[in-house]
Amino acid sequence: MEQASSQTEIQELGEGPAESASFCDPLLESLLIIARIEHLPISETSLTAGLPLINERLTPKLFIRSAERAGLSAKVIERPLDQISALVLPAVLLLENNDACVLTKLDAQSGKAEVLDPHSNGKNVVDLSVLQERYSGYSIFCKPLHRYDERTQEIKVRQKGHWFWGVLGRSWRIYRDVLLASLFINLFAIANPLFVMNVYDRVVPNEAVETLWVLAIGVATVYFFDLVLKLLRGYFIEVAGKKSDVLLSAMIFERVLGARLEDKPMSVGSFASQLKDFESVRSFITSSTVTAFVDLPFTILFLLVIFYVGGPLVLVPLACIPIVIGYALFILKPLRQSVEETMQSSAQKNSTLVEALASLETVKGLGAEGRVQRAWEKSVGHLAYWGQKSRLLSNSAVTVAGTVVQLSSVAVIVAGVYLIAEKELTMGALIACVMLTSRALAPLSQLSSLLVNFEQTVTALESLETIVDKAQERDEEKTFIKRPSFSGEVRFNKVSFAYPGEEHPSIETVSFTIKPRERVAIIGRMGSGKTTVQKLMMGLFQPTAGSVLIDGIDIQQLDPADLRHGVGYVPQDVSLFFGSVKDNIAYGTPHATDQQIVRAAEHSGVTGFVNKHPMGFQRPVGERGAFLSGGQRQSIGVARALIKDPSIYLLDEPSTGMDNSTEAKLKQNLMQVTQGKTVILVTHKTSLLDLVDRIIVLENGKLIADGSKESVLDALKKGQIRVEQ
């Protein structure tokens, strides 16, 4: 009977997400369970915000990244169930069918295990044999991370390492193997000159054919291993480069998305060009450039062999090396300048292109094609000039290095003939020295291209450094207060704010309190700070003075993901993404059901135009919603806010671009849907004021009126408050 009960429990435990009636992410729920056990409160939204979820679920690799946010160190381990120590519990067991559970106790003697089911959060005691049938063999062990305080903050930063070199350092074992392979490759390169020397000096004079074949077979064997090592070295470099490329690309883009809006670049095109500069870094760490750098130190090895074989002939390549390096250093400064100017010109060109394409309709409407064309040609000309200068400098270094290498061969032959005449050198040794001299100077002949790649990489890294160093909304060292939901109180306490680069504040010493379920409109002249107030409520910007509180908690103490999850925000200018209407409605709520999507669409007015289209909700919207009208885009923006069913609604001109009848229907629906919710409306339309009971008036960034709708409107009519409606 007990066995049957255990089987029933484990079958319920093994029901994966596919069989679940409601959406459930087993790994995410398991992580939440472990966080609660370890007394690390955190919300589901905080754990997944910004992560590249697969089918909207965590994977074991993403589990590790998510666990760090909860203050946990996680590692995926392959281990038999009966070998899991009680010291590492609780642990997450990865089950079949992409399911998981949390193992809290394991008693091998009684053959029982205590697990927590992420689907129901229930505790089950099951037989180990039954659990073993579902166990995949892999577990995730978690332990709390040790938190350092301010006294050791600087030491911790040094321990963590540089964002770029630290990632490359993870592949140090691979690069160690590359260096080892390079050592043998360069040792094998000595075989051919020595083979030729012995053939000319011993085999030919003595007609020792048997010795010839022995030497030939030996050299052929060496070349075979040389081929294998070169293939392996190239493979190792590509593997290490790919690993670093993926990690660095993901980290850089995560920093971009997580940066504060105060650090938003002035030009999207220029910023995109900065990100594109990572291509230079990628090329450097995955191409033959690394091989050339690795081979450079082995020049010393070939010089020693030349000295052993040819004695004083080593002075020739020794004299050539300073010439090649000297010229490379001579052009280094102008080369760096040209590379930096090229990258800056490329950013300017990209800015012009992106701005023109994004505003193409406006450009045509204004007839400003000529102005844009002139800006484009100016950018292209400037880029071409500096690009040409970079190539000329690089080619000159290649030419000088190639000439020096050729002259070195001539000098070795001339000096060698004199040594042969004095019986101090053999014919075979001279030929070997010529071959070794070319091999010794070969890496130096690539020094020019190495310098170009190196300068491009250094410049790109400096550019990327500014991106990585941007202040983040979610500081890794900051512990947020968990608030998965809000009652709806909003308070501004002497808040002032000025946009980056602006000396005049957008709002100044603004104070007010909005109670839960209160419906308030914020009105004022254009540029009076209405939209800024809502952006501060969303935590998109941080006030320069004062504080913004939600439910009595400063929003700087709230996780931005939790804050925005609990607020339905409709911006004045809605941005849509390439895809369908349905995709865009559920863009921020991927777990939304079709029923929720349809409900939000009905209340926002989206069904009014999708039902008239043959593709319905699958109707494409184009990039930035180019296939839809302004009113239709605004309707989708309203649907995005409604689908979350939040406790706070921030509506910034929600009926922009809508006709009167559509606006009337939207107003009626919003009145019904937002009952019992906090509504903060920004509008210039008097008709939308039916949605509110209270009005706040802003003028030049200052609060000049705050009261009931009737009293404020009456004061406006009498001219006691002068504000543009």
XYZ file of C-alpha atoms in Angstrom:
725
model
C 0.000 0.000 0.000
C 2.855 2.347 0.867
C 4.584 1.416 -2.385
C 1.470 2.284 -4.357
C 1.210 5.607 -2.559
C 4.817 6.400 -3.364
C 4.274 5.546 -7.005
C 1.268 7.848 -7.146
C 3.266 10.658 -5.559
C 6.172 10.281 -7.944
C 3.855 10.129 -10.947
C 2.307 13.394 -9.834
C 5.800 14.747 -9.306
C 6.846 13.680 -12.785
C 4.025 15.437 -14.570
C 6.019 17.906 -16.655
C 5.005 21.285 -17.923
C 3.402 19.852 -21.017
C 0.772 18.052 -18.979
C 0.132 20.907 -16.596
C -3.088 22.788 -17.037
C -1.441 26.062 -16.055
C 2.024 27.256 -17.003
C 4.785 26.069 -14.698
C 8.543 26.344 -15.007
C 9.889 23.507 -12.810
C 13.427 24.902 -12.590
C 12.214 28.391 -11.728
C 9.834 27.102 -9.087
C 12.594 24.877 -7.684
C 14.900 27.882 -7.456
C 12.214 29.858 -5.620
C 11.812 26.971 -3.175
C 15.554 26.827 -2.443
C 15.686 30.619 -2.070
C 12.917 30.430 0.556
C 14.714 27.604 2.369
C 17.903 29.681 2.463
C 15.943 32.766 3.630
C 16.692 34.697 0.444
C 13.396 36.340 -0.520
C 13.143 37.139 -4.225
C 10.337 37.242 -6.756
C 9.863 35.198 -9.898
C 10.087 38.360 -12.006
C 13.442 39.329 -10.483
C 14.890 35.895 -11.211
C 13.984 35.867 -14.892
C 14.059 39.542 -15.936
C 16.370 39.993 -18.908
C 17.401 36.339 -19.193
C 17.197 34.673 -22.648
C 14.623 32.062 -21.612
C 14.124 29.025 -23.833
C 10.407 28.535 -24.512
C 9.901 30.999 -21.626
C 11.548 28.569 -19.203
C 14.857 28.306 -17.422
C 17.436 25.823 -18.634
C 20.121 24.344 -16.349
C 22.629 26.915 -17.701
C 20.192 29.790 -17.191
C 19.404 28.400 -13.730
C 23.008 29.179 -12.716
C 22.719 32.802 -13.912
C 19.340 33.195 -12.250
C 20.588 31.705 -8.980
C 23.269 34.393 -8.744
C 20.507 37.003 -8.552
C 19.098 35.220 -5.541
C 22.517 35.175 -3.877
C 23.137 31.508 -4.623
C 26.040 29.723 -6.233
C 24.794 26.871 -8.423
C 26.558 24.111 -10.318
C 25.248 21.285 -12.501
C 26.735 17.967 -11.377
C 26.405 14.469 -12.812
C 25.991 12.197 -9.815
C 24.107 8.993 -9.004
C 21.167 9.499 -6.696
C 22.536 7.251 -3.940
C 25.823 9.200 -3.895
C 24.309 12.605 -3.167
C 25.524 13.694 0.262
C 23.162 15.170 2.818
C 25.635 18.041 3.181
C 24.700 19.471 -0.227
C 20.948 19.377 0.344
C 18.642 20.931 -0.620
C 19.483 20.216 -4.251
C 17.544 20.304 -7.489
C 17.111 16.965 -9.231
C 16.746 17.112 -13.005
C 14.087 14.596 -13.990
C 13.011 13.234 -17.343
C 10.742 15.208 -19.680
C 12.364 18.516 -18.649
C 10.948 18.247 -15.150
C 12.614 18.885 -11.804
C 12.086 18.654 -8.055
C 13.884 19.734 -4.883
C 15.509 17.001 -2.821
C 15.545 17.946 0.866
C 16.259 14.628 2.619
C 17.695 11.292 1.519
C 17.812 8.167 3.703
C 19.637 5.356 1.941
C 18.995 2.903 4.779
C 15.222 3.213 4.658
C 15.227 3.781 0.897
C 13.164 6.954 1.219
C 13.619 10.493 -0.037
C 11.809 13.716 0.814
C 11.183 15.963 -2.178
C 9.351 19.226 -2.773
C 7.175 19.285 -5.868
C 7.569 22.579 -7.801
C 4.162 22.089 -9.418
C 2.286 22.124 -6.124
C 4.933 23.191 -3.562
C 3.904 20.075 -1.681
C 6.205 17.819 0.316
C 6.337 14.158 -0.744
C 8.120 11.136 0.693
C 8.940 8.693 -2.090
C 10.887 5.486 -2.556
C 14.400 5.933 -3.908
C 13.786 3.216 -6.479
C 10.769 5.065 -7.838
C 12.608 8.400 -7.857
C 15.532 6.741 -9.604
C 13.284 5.844 -12.544
C 12.612 9.521 -13.180
C 16.079 10.826 -12.292
C 18.199 11.947 -15.276
C 21.503 11.521 -13.451
C 22.141 15.263 -13.132
C 21.605 17.516 -10.125
C 22.054 21.195 -9.403
C 23.804 21.915 -6.125
C 23.197 25.343 -4.608
C 24.764 27.205 -1.729
C 24.447 30.805 -0.515
C 27.091 33.206 -1.792
C 29.169 34.991 0.807
C 28.421 38.708 0.781
C 31.285 41.138 1.308
C 30.686 44.501 2.911
C 32.166 47.890 1.991
C 35.404 47.165 3.863
C 36.369 44.463 1.362
C 34.671 45.824 -1.727
C 37.896 46.882 -3.461
C 39.534 43.525 -2.779
C 36.538 41.718 -4.227
C 36.675 43.739 -7.431
C 40.282 42.709 -7.911
C 39.398 39.085 -7.271
C 36.579 39.139 -9.793
C 38.902 40.205 -12.599
C 38.482 42.250 -15.739
C 35.344 41.690 -17.792
C 37.372 40.820 -20.909
C 40.572 39.227 -19.657
C 38.648 37.376 -16.989
C 36.512 35.668 -19.652
C 39.575 34.783 -21.725
C 41.173 33.447 -18.561
C 38.439 30.821 -18.304
C 39.977 29.198 -21.388
C 43.538 29.249 -20.054
C 43.825 25.483 -20.331
C 43.007 25.651 -24.031
C 45.541 28.432 -24.599
C 48.072 26.397 -22.636
C 47.569 23.548 -25.110
C 47.913 26.043 -27.977
C 51.275 27.181 -26.632
C 52.401 23.585 -26.197
C 51.340 22.735 -29.751
C 53.137 25.854 -31.030
C 56.325 24.750 -29.294
C 56.326 21.415 -31.118
C 55.284 23.014 -34.423
C 58.227 25.379 -34.278
C 60.554 22.559 -33.248
C 59.329 20.526 -36.197
C 60.044 23.506 -38.474
C 63.742 22.982 -37.785
C 63.579 19.499 -39.320
C 63.490 20.624 -42.954
C 66.614 22.860 -42.863
C 68.534 20.173 -40.988
C 67.333 17.567 -43.506
C 68.534 19.690 -46.430
C 71.861 20.361 -44.717
C 72.547 16.671 -44.156
C 71.557 15.755 -47.700
C 73.955 18.280 -49.237
C 76.815 17.665 -46.803
C 76.658 13.906 -46.291
C 74.244 12.101 -48.573
C 75.240 13.663 -51.927
C 79.051 13.509 -51.504
C 78.904 9.895 -50.271
C 75.987 8.781 -52.455
C 74.347 7.359 -49.312
C 70.935 6.511 -50.753
C 69.932 4.410 -47.755
C 70.636 7.358 -45.447
C 68.601 9.601 -47.761
C 65.512 7.420 -47.399
C 65.907 7.172 -43.641
C 66.117 10.953 -43.386
C 63.222 11.420 -45.811
C 60.978 9.033 -43.883
C 61.916 10.757 -40.632
C 61.129 14.212 -42.016
C 57.862 12.971 -43.560
C 56.868 11.584 -40.145
C 57.659 14.928 -38.543
C 55.577 16.750 -41.178
C 52.661 14.400 -40.514
C 52.695 15.268 -36.817
C 53.201 18.908 -37.770
C 50.001 18.751 -39.839
C 48.060 17.159 -36.980
C 49.318 19.730 -34.466
C 48.507 22.672 -36.755
C 44.974 21.376 -37.268
C 44.562 20.852 -33.532
C 45.995 24.287 -32.746
C 43.590 25.955 -35.164
C 40.713 23.971 -33.677
C 41.673 24.885 -30.101
C 41.938 28.594 -30.974
C 38.504 28.543 -32.614
C 36.948 26.658 -29.678
C 38.409 29.088 -27.135
C 37.438 32.045 -29.332
C 33.880 30.812 -29.789
C 33.470 30.213 -26.061
C 34.784 33.688 -25.224
C 32.767 35.257 -28.040
C 29.477 33.831 -26.777
C 30.161 34.802 -23.164
C 31.374 38.308 -24.009
C 28.578 39.024 -26.492
C 25.928 37.920 -23.995
C 27.521 39.930 -21.191
C 27.906 43.118 -23.256
C 24.318 43.031 -24.528
C 23.046 42.299 -21.033
C 24.908 45.387 -19.808
C 23.357 47.417 -22.626
C 19.819 46.340 -21.719
C 20.474 46.768 -18.006
C 21.969 50.264 -18.224
C 20.141 53.228 -16.744
C 18.359 55.472 -19.198
C 20.437 58.373 -17.902
C 23.320 56.787 -19.817
C 21.354 56.269 -23.013
C 23.508 57.388 -25.970
C 22.483 60.412 -28.000
C 22.696 58.442 -31.245
C 21.388 54.907 -31.656
C 23.405 54.460 -34.846
C 26.649 55.512 -33.177
C 25.920 53.239 -30.238
C 25.221 50.332 -32.599
C 28.548 51.048 -34.277
C 30.237 50.797 -30.879
C 28.706 47.375 -30.380
C 29.779 46.417 -33.882
C 33.362 47.217 -32.860
C 33.223 43.935 -30.968
C 33.731 42.306 -34.374
C 37.363 43.509 -34.182
C 37.763 41.816 -30.807
C 36.101 38.642 -32.073
C 38.378 38.566 -35.116
C 41.430 39.036 -32.943
C 40.707 36.178 -30.548
C 39.524 33.687 -33.183
C 41.791 34.277 -36.190
C 45.331 33.574 -37.288
C 46.340 36.721 -35.408
C 46.580 34.662 -32.249
C 48.783 32.135 -34.070
C 51.109 34.895 -35.246
C 51.399 36.288 -31.723
C 52.094 32.822 -30.346
C 54.810 32.162 -32.955
C 56.553 35.503 -32.343
C 58.576 34.435 -29.255
C 59.899 31.368 -31.095
C 62.016 33.644 -33.266
C 64.622 33.275 -30.523
C 64.614 29.501 -31.050
C 65.457 29.839 -34.741
C 68.173 32.386 -34.022
C 69.818 29.908 -31.638
C 69.684 27.184 -34.302
C 71.200 29.569 -36.889
C 74.008 30.361 -34.449
C 74.568 26.635 -33.878
C 74.674 25.847 -37.593
C 76.143 28.987 -39.136
C 77.863 30.778 -36.287
C 78.352 34.444 -37.229
C 75.568 34.303 -39.849
C 73.127 34.857 -36.990
C 74.223 38.499 -36.977
C 72.298 39.082 -40.220
C 68.797 38.312 -38.866
C 69.766 39.964 -35.580
C 70.487 43.144 -37.515
C 67.215 42.886 -39.464
C 64.993 42.495 -36.413
C 65.553 46.051 -35.058
C 64.835 47.487 -38.510
C 61.456 45.747 -38.789
C 60.452 46.473 -35.201
C 61.750 50.040 -35.415
C 59.659 50.869 -38.469
C 56.607 49.247 -36.880
C 57.042 51.396 -33.781
C 57.642 54.453 -35.959
C 54.214 54.153 -37.602
C 52.482 53.089 -34.394
C 51.332 56.564 -33.320
C 49.899 57.668 -36.714
C 48.411 54.198 -37.121
C 46.620 54.455 -33.774
C 45.250 57.856 -34.722
C 44.024 56.643 -38.093
C 42.377 53.571 -36.551
C 40.593 55.707 -33.947
C 39.478 58.202 -36.589
C 38.273 55.345 -38.803
C 36.145 53.902 -36.033
C 34.740 57.316 -35.119
C 33.970 58.051 -38.774
C 32.278 54.660 -39.078
C 30.106 55.512 -36.059
C 29.159 58.848 -37.641
C 28.290 57.142 -40.920
C 26.173 54.549 -39.109
C 24.355 57.288 -37.163
C 23.455 59.078 -40.396
C 22.230 55.845 -41.964
C 20.056 54.754 -39.033
C 18.563 58.206 -38.554
C 17.755 58.522 -42.263
C 16.135 55.083 -42.498
C 14.122 55.576 -39.306
C 12.845 58.964 -40.539
C 12.591 58.185 -44.250
C 8.930 59.183 -44.485
C 9.660 62.512 -42.797
C 12.676 63.132 -45.019
C 10.589 62.600 -48.137
C 7.746 64.691 -46.779
C 10.064 67.624 -46.110
C 11.905 67.170 -49.366
C 15.153 66.991 -47.408
C 16.772 64.179 -49.398
C 19.557 66.498 -50.555
C 20.493 67.474 -46.999
C 20.597 63.863 -45.863
C 22.547 62.849 -48.967
C 25.128 65.548 -48.259
C 25.541 64.379 -44.658
C 25.946 60.799 -45.917
C 28.546 61.680 -48.536
C 30.466 63.783 -46.041
C 30.571 60.870 -43.582
C 31.591 58.400 -46.304
C 34.332 60.723 -47.556
C 35.754 61.221 -44.083
C 35.693 57.468 -43.452
C 37.342 56.743 -46.809
C 40.164 59.206 -46.093
C 41.105 57.701 -42.743
C 40.526 54.151 -43.968
C 42.931 54.788 -46.847
C 45.508 56.229 -44.453
C 45.260 53.159 -42.214
C 45.741 50.822 -45.164
C 48.702 52.819 -46.510
C 50.460 52.704 -43.161
C 49.745 49.004 -42.792
C 50.881 48.202 -46.345
C 54.064 50.218 -45.887
C 54.971 48.134 -42.871
C 54.292 44.936 -44.841
C 56.426 46.173 -47.718
C 59.323 47.234 -45.495
C 59.219 43.932 -43.585
C 59.094 41.902 -46.824
C 62.018 43.834 -48.300
C 64.085 43.362 -45.156
C 63.407 39.607 -45.184
C 64.478 39.330 -48.833
C 67.618 41.363 -48.246
C 68.420 39.234 -45.222
C 68.489 36.125 -47.435
C 70.867 37.876 -49.839
C 73.093 38.994 -46.977
C 73.191 35.489 -45.489
C 74.210 34.010 -48.851
C 76.924 36.627 -49.414
C 78.347 36.208 -45.926
C 78.037 32.434 -46.181
C 80.065 32.289 -49.381
C 82.936 34.026 -47.634
C 82.675 31.562 -44.752
C 82.674 28.636 -47.194
C 85.749 30.026 -48.870
C 87.473 30.089 -45.491
C 86.344 26.484 -44.804
C 84.251 27.626 -41.833
C 80.870 26.650 -43.338
C 79.519 23.900 -45.564
C 77.201 24.258 -48.532
C 74.417 22.444 -46.704
C 74.794 24.628 -43.628
C 74.473 27.761 -45.805
C 71.231 26.542 -47.369
C 69.916 25.617 -43.922
C 70.769 29.075 -42.582
C 68.946 30.751 -45.465
C 65.838 28.679 -44.753
C 66.072 29.291 -41.012
C 66.556 33.042 -41.508
C 63.344 33.260 -43.539
C 61.551 31.203 -40.892
C 62.913 33.319 -38.035
C 61.832 36.601 -39.641
C 58.441 35.299 -40.860
C 56.557 36.275 -37.661
C 58.183 39.718 -37.787
C 56.990 40.187 -41.362
C 53.456 39.802 -40.020
C 54.117 42.364 -37.330
C 52.483 45.155 -39.348
C 49.182 43.336 -39.741
C 49.443 42.335 -36.095
C 49.805 45.985 -35.139
C 46.747 46.970 -37.184
C 44.645 44.205 -35.620
C 46.028 44.989 -32.201
C 45.266 48.711 -32.496
C 41.750 47.988 -33.755
C 41.212 45.587 -30.878
C 42.552 47.990 -28.257
C 40.422 50.835 -29.630
C 37.371 48.586 -29.722
C 38.008 47.436 -26.146
C 38.283 51.039 -24.970
C 34.990 51.784 -26.698
C 33.325 48.718 -25.205
C 34.729 49.614 -21.796
C 32.474 52.674 -21.740
C 29.481 50.397 -22.356
C 30.417 47.806 -19.744
C 31.088 50.506 -17.148
C 27.622 52.051 -17.481
C 25.651 52.169 -14.245
C 23.156 49.311 -14.054
C 19.566 49.381 -12.858
C 20.064 46.098 -11.035
C 23.362 46.371 -9.168
C 24.785 42.936 -8.388
C 25.765 44.028 -4.895
C 22.411 45.577 -4.051
C 19.736 43.694 -2.159
C 16.213 44.702 -3.158
C 13.020 44.498 -1.162
C 10.724 41.811 -2.519
C 7.343 43.198 -3.575
C 5.584 40.946 -6.098
C 2.436 43.132 -5.890
C 1.470 46.640 -4.794
C -1.541 48.196 -3.129
C -1.191 51.273 -5.333
C 0.023 54.183 -3.188
C 2.374 56.618 -4.959
C 4.171 59.465 -3.203
C 6.529 62.156 -4.451
C 8.600 63.760 -1.719
C 10.228 67.014 -2.914
C 11.315 65.394 -6.158
C 13.535 67.239 -8.630
C 14.927 65.874 -11.864
C 16.949 67.142 -14.812
C 17.606 65.070 -17.940
C 21.250 64.246 -18.675
C 22.971 67.183 -20.330
C 20.220 69.604 -19.298
C 20.912 72.337 -16.751
C 17.278 73.358 -16.297
C 15.311 70.800 -14.223
C 12.325 69.161 -15.843
C 10.527 69.040 -12.492
C 11.496 70.824 -9.292
C 10.552 70.053 -5.654
C 7.324 68.284 -6.616
C 5.423 66.679 -3.748
C 2.088 64.852 -3.735
C 0.520 61.612 -2.500
C -1.809 59.375 -4.485
C -3.732 56.888 -2.351
C -4.501 53.319 -3.399
C -7.359 53.038 -5.909
C -7.342 56.804 -6.444
C -7.836 58.132 -9.992
C -5.703 61.166 -10.770
C -4.968 63.221 -13.898
C -1.760 65.202 -14.373
C -2.191 68.111 -16.764
C -0.124 71.072 -17.813
C 1.497 72.854 -20.714
C 3.750 71.084 -23.195
C 7.096 70.465 -21.487
C 5.731 71.066 -18.007
C 7.057 67.696 -16.742
C 3.952 65.481 -16.913
C 5.579 62.601 -18.783
C 8.707 62.953 -16.680
C 6.647 62.320 -13.548
C 5.381 59.025 -14.973
C 8.875 57.960 -16.068
C 10.097 58.561 -12.521
C 7.218 56.445 -11.215
C 8.344 53.632 -13.521
C 11.905 53.899 -12.251
C 13.152 54.629 -15.770
C 15.062 57.590 -14.320
C 16.292 58.326 -10.826
C 15.426 61.695 -9.236
C 18.313 64.091 -8.750
C 16.757 65.158 -5.439
C 13.939 63.883 -3.253
C 12.369 60.435 -3.373
C 9.622 58.530 -5.170
C 7.817 55.960 -3.016
C 5.499 53.115 -3.967
C 3.515 51.734 -1.024
C 5.821 53.697 1.273
C 9.030 52.168 -0.146
C 11.572 54.175 -2.113
C 11.585 52.765 -5.639
C 15.381 52.613 -5.509
C 14.937 49.802 -2.972
C 12.593 47.906 -5.287
C 13.760 45.594 -8.018
C 12.986 47.365 -11.320
C 11.561 44.119 -12.674
C 9.093 43.853 -9.769
C 8.183 47.529 -10.074
C 7.422 47.397 -13.797
C 5.656 44.070 -13.489
C 3.206 45.665 -11.070
C 2.564 48.765 -13.186
C 0.616 48.993 -16.440
C 2.350 51.705 -18.454
C 1.050 53.202 -21.694
C 3.609 55.637 -23.147
C 2.629 58.504 -25.373
C 4.632 57.040 -28.257
C 4.095 53.261 -28.382
C 6.908 51.218 -29.927
C 6.008 47.956 -31.624
C 8.315 45.128 -32.628
C 8.457 43.069 -35.789
C 5.889 40.294 -35.560
C 2.143 39.899 -35.268
C -0.451 41.834 -33.305
C -0.713 38.943 -30.873
C 3.047 38.818 -30.366
C 3.159 42.526 -29.581
C 0.267 42.430 -27.105
C 1.958 39.646 -25.136
C 5.509 40.988 -25.642
C 6.083 41.685 -21.937
C 3.869 38.848 -20.674
C 4.911 35.737 -22.624
C 2.902 33.433 -20.338
C -0.381 35.134 -21.190
C -3.132 32.828 -22.386
C -5.169 33.405 -25.537
C -8.122 34.269 -23.338
C -6.160 37.025 -21.589
C -4.912 38.372 -24.934
C -8.415 38.493 -26.413
C -9.807 40.141 -23.281
C -7.136 42.851 -23.340
C -7.670 43.344 -27.070
C -11.422 43.793 -26.618
C -11.049 46.396 -23.889
C -8.319 48.331 -25.724
C -10.067 48.405 -29.089
C -7.608 46.119 -30.890
C -10.353 43.723 -31.944
C -11.960 46.587 -33.831
C -9.282 46.424 -36.533
C -7.875 42.871 -36.283
C -11.309 41.340 -36.879
C -11.470 43.177 -40.201
C -8.196 41.680 -41.369
C -8.086 38.150 -42.867
C -5.108 37.207 -40.660
C -6.755 38.453 -37.457
C -4.400 38.502 -34.488
C -1.622 37.132 -36.718
C -1.678 40.337 -38.744
C 1.908 41.596 -39.152
C 2.671 45.028 -37.745
C 5.997 45.656 -39.507
C 9.089 47.166 -37.941
C 8.155 49.750 -35.297
C 4.490 49.174 -36.263
C 4.934 50.651 -39.756
C 1.907 48.745 -41.108
C -0.479 50.240 -38.525
C -1.869 53.694 -37.928
C -0.979 55.748 -34.869
C -4.293 54.964 -33.192
C -3.897 51.244 -33.844
C -0.419 51.247 -32.350
C -1.779 53.080 -29.313
C -4.512 50.464 -28.904
C -1.888 47.726 -28.754
C -0.006 49.784 -26.159
C -3.142 49.934 -24.011
C -3.649 46.172 -24.445
C -0.112 45.553 -23.170
C -0.952 47.395 -19.970
C -4.339 45.727 -19.483
C -3.087 42.173 -20.002
C -0.990 42.319 -16.808
C -3.983 43.364 -14.671
C -1.717 45.521 -12.451
C -2.671 47.524 -9.387
C -1.316 50.779 -10.870
C -2.014 52.202 -14.320
C 0.137 54.965 -15.810
C -1.588 56.271 -18.916
C 0.197 58.916 -21.007
C -2.216 60.177 -23.676
C -3.741 56.705 -24.121
C -6.087 57.813 -26.952
C -3.429 59.449 -29.156
C -4.321 59.047 -32.831
C -7.794 57.618 -32.137
C -11.007 58.955 -33.620
C -13.799 60.190 -31.364
C -15.875 57.003 -31.436
C -12.869 54.762 -30.718
C -11.778 57.080 -27.928
C -15.268 57.001 -26.392
C -15.291 53.185 -26.409
C -11.783 53.078 -24.927
C -12.783 55.504 -22.192
C -15.814 53.403 -21.327
C -13.730 50.206 -21.216
C -10.991 51.791 -19.135
C -13.544 53.070 -16.647
C -14.746 49.489 -16.181
C -11.407 47.648 -16.240
C -9.556 50.008 -13.895
C -12.149 49.912 -11.132
C -10.395 49.408 -7.795
C -7.025 50.301 -9.330
C -4.771 53.331 -9.007
C -4.985 55.326 -12.234
C -2.568 58.155 -13.090
C -3.515 59.805 -16.369
C -1.513 62.347 -18.371
C -3.615 64.082 -20.987
C -4.428 67.301 -22.816
C -7.912 66.078 -23.673
C -10.728 67.281 -21.436
C -12.887 64.351 -22.559
C -10.561 61.845 -20.859
C -10.904 63.588 -17.514
C -14.093 61.576 -16.979
C -11.729 58.753 -15.961
C -10.415 60.637 -12.901
C -11.638 62.252 -9.697
C -8.602 64.413 -8.951
C -6.343 66.693 -11.008
C -2.731 67.744 -10.477
C -1.514 70.726 -12.513
C 2.153 71.208 -13.416
C 3.665 74.398 -14.812
C 7.360 74.722 -15.732
C 8.169 71.636 -13.679
C 6.397 72.849 -10.539
C 3.133 71.741 -8.981
C 0.759 74.728 -9.035
C -2.566 73.047 -8.305
C -3.828 69.835 -6.737
C -7.426 69.124 -5.883
C -10.694 67.516 -6.863
C -11.558 67.490 -10.531
C -14.465 69.872 -10.109
C -12.527 72.481 -8.118
C -9.504 72.475 -10.443
C -11.626 72.653 -13.616
C -13.664 75.459 -12.098
C -10.461 77.370 -11.288
C -9.253 76.830 -14.856
C -12.477 78.203 -16.302
C -12.294 81.279 -14.092
C -8.685 81.890 -15.122
C -7.393 81.429 -11.607
C -4.998 78.772 -13.003
C -3.501 79.454 -16.384
C -2.604 76.227 -18.054
C -3.007 75.017 -21.591
C -5.438 72.164 -22.017
